Amino acid sequence: MTLDKVNIERDGLKEKVKALEAMKFFEVNKAMNLKEKVLKMKMCITMLFRICGDDKMKRIIVFVF
């Protein structure tokens, strides 16, 4: 193998690593956003239970879903 081929192969591998890092970054952000949404939903449901009480909340949940 010549030095030029090695450099070209190395550059190709660097590009693949950058692409994989970008995909990883995207997936991490997606997971964090989903986790944040779930946490907000849990907080809203908890607040509704505290405000409305168990009996009214059961009717509201059945109505919404």
PDB file of C-alpha atoms in Angstrom:
ATOM      1  CA  MET A   1       0.000   0.000   0.000  1.00  0.00           C
ATOM      2  CA  THR A   2       1.249   3.411  -0.833  1.00  0.00           C
ATOM      3  CA  LEU A   3       1.113   6.363   1.483  1.00  0.00           C
ATOM      4  CA  ASP A   4      -1.550   8.042  -0.662  1.00  0.00           C
ATOM      5  CA  LYS A   5      -3.881   5.051  -0.361  1.00  0.00           C
ATOM      6  CA  VAL A   6      -3.377   4.970   3.390  1.00  0.00           C
ATOM      7  CA  ASN A   7      -4.173   8.684   3.662  1.00  0.00           C
ATOM      8  CA  ILE A   8      -7.289   8.299   1.511  1.00  0.00           C
ATOM      9  CA  GLU A   9      -8.465   5.331   3.580  1.00  0.00           C
ATOM     10  CA  ARG A  10      -7.785   7.230   6.814  1.00  0.00           C
ATOM     11  CA  ASP A  11      -9.768  10.228   5.561  1.00  0.00           C
ATOM     12  CA  GLY A  12     -12.659   7.945   4.632  1.00  0.00           C
ATOM     13  CA  LEU A  13     -12.617   6.391   8.086  1.00  0.00           C
ATOM     14  CA  LYS A  14     -12.548   9.833   9.714  1.00  0.00           C
ATOM     15  CA  GLU A  15     -15.653  10.797   7.734  1.00  0.00           C
ATOM     16  CA  LYS A  16     -17.408   7.622   8.858  1.00  0.00           C
ATOM     17  CA  VAL A  17     -16.519   8.372  12.487  1.00  0.00           C
ATOM     18  CA  LYS A  18     -17.910  11.898  12.154  1.00  0.00           C
ATOM     19  CA  ALA A  19     -21.127  10.520  10.665  1.00  0.00           C
ATOM     20  CA  LEU A  20     -21.473   7.986  13.497  1.00  0.00           C
ATOM     21  CA  GLU A  21     -20.853  10.691  16.107  1.00  0.00           C
ATOM     22  CA  ALA A  22     -23.530  12.870  14.510  1.00  0.00           C
ATOM     23  CA  MET A  23     -26.003   9.961  14.585  1.00  0.00           C
ATOM     24  CA  LYS A  24     -25.139   9.279  18.222  1.00  0.00           C
ATOM     25  CA  PHE A  25     -25.624  12.959  19.094  1.00  0.00           C
ATOM     26  CA  PHE A  26     -29.024  12.940  17.369  1.00  0.00           C
ATOM     27  CA  GLU A  27     -30.142   9.785  19.194  1.00  0.00           C
ATOM     28  CA  VAL A  28     -29.002  11.153  22.563  1.00  0.00           C
ATOM     29  CA  ASN A  29     -30.927  14.386  21.988  1.00  0.00           C
ATOM     30  CA  LYS A  30     -33.998  12.433  20.913  1.00  0.00           C
ATOM     31  CA  ALA A  31     -33.848  10.283  24.046  1.00  0.00           C
ATOM     32  CA  MET A  32     -33.380  13.317  26.295  1.00  0.00           C
ATOM     33  CA  ASN A  33     -36.351  15.087  24.711  1.00  0.00           C
ATOM     34  CA  LEU A  34     -38.526  12.006  25.155  1.00  0.00           C
ATOM     35  CA  LYS A  35     -37.430  11.675  28.771  1.00  0.00           C
ATOM     36  CA  GLU A  36     -38.287  15.338  29.361  1.00  0.00           C
ATOM     37  CA  LYS A  37     -41.746  14.924  27.813  1.00  0.00           C
ATOM     38  CA  VAL A  38     -42.478  11.867  29.951  1.00  0.00           C
ATOM     39  CA  LEU A  39     -41.385  13.725  33.078  1.00  0.00           C
ATOM     40  CA  LYS A  40     -43.650  16.682  32.232  1.00  0.00           C
ATOM     41  CA  MET A  41     -46.568  14.326  31.609  1.00  0.00           C
ATOM     42  CA  LYS A  42     -45.996  12.628  34.966  1.00  0.00           C
ATOM     43  CA  MET A  43     -45.898  16.015  36.683  1.00  0.00           C
ATOM     44  CA  CYS A  44     -49.158  17.097  35.023  1.00  0.00           C
ATOM     45  CA  ILE A  45     -50.927  13.885  35.988  1.00  0.00           C
ATOM     46  CA  THR A  46     -49.656  14.165  39.555  1.00  0.00           C
ATOM     47  CA  MET A  47     -50.865  17.770  39.805  1.00  0.00           C
ATOM     48  CA  LEU A  48     -54.261  16.838  38.396  1.00  0.00           C
ATOM     49  CA  PHE A  49     -54.608  14.058  40.967  1.00  0.00           C
ATOM     50  CA  ARG A  50     -53.695  16.498  43.743  1.00  0.00           C
ATOM     51  CA  ILE A  51     -56.118  19.166  42.522  1.00  0.00           C
ATOM     52  CA  CYS A  52     -59.100  17.065  41.478  1.00  0.00           C
ATOM     53  CA  GLY A  53     -58.891  14.138  43.813  1.00  0.00           C
ATOM     54  CA  ASP A  54     -58.958  10.485  42.871  1.00  0.00           C
ATOM     55  CA  ASP A  55     -62.657  10.145  41.991  1.00  0.00           C
ATOM     56  CA  LYS A  56     -62.869  13.106  39.611  1.00  0.00           C
ATOM     57  CA  MET A  57     -59.506  12.245  38.096  1.00  0.00           C
ATOM     58  CA  LYS A  58     -60.636   8.753  37.138  1.00  0.00           C
ATOM     59  CA  ARG A  59     -63.523  10.246  35.187  1.00  0.00           C
ATOM     60  CA  ILE A  60     -61.241  12.785  33.502  1.00  0.00           C
ATOM     61  CA  ILE A  61     -58.710  10.137  32.467  1.00  0.00           C
ATOM     62  CA  VAL A  62     -61.441   7.912  31.035  1.00  0.00           C
ATOM     63  CA  PHE A  63     -62.877  10.898  29.140  1.00  0.00           C
ATOM     64  CA  VAL A  64     -59.506  11.923  27.679  1.00  0.00           C
ATOM     65  CA  PHE A  65     -58.419   8.452  26.641  1.00  0.00           C
TER      66      PHE A  65
END
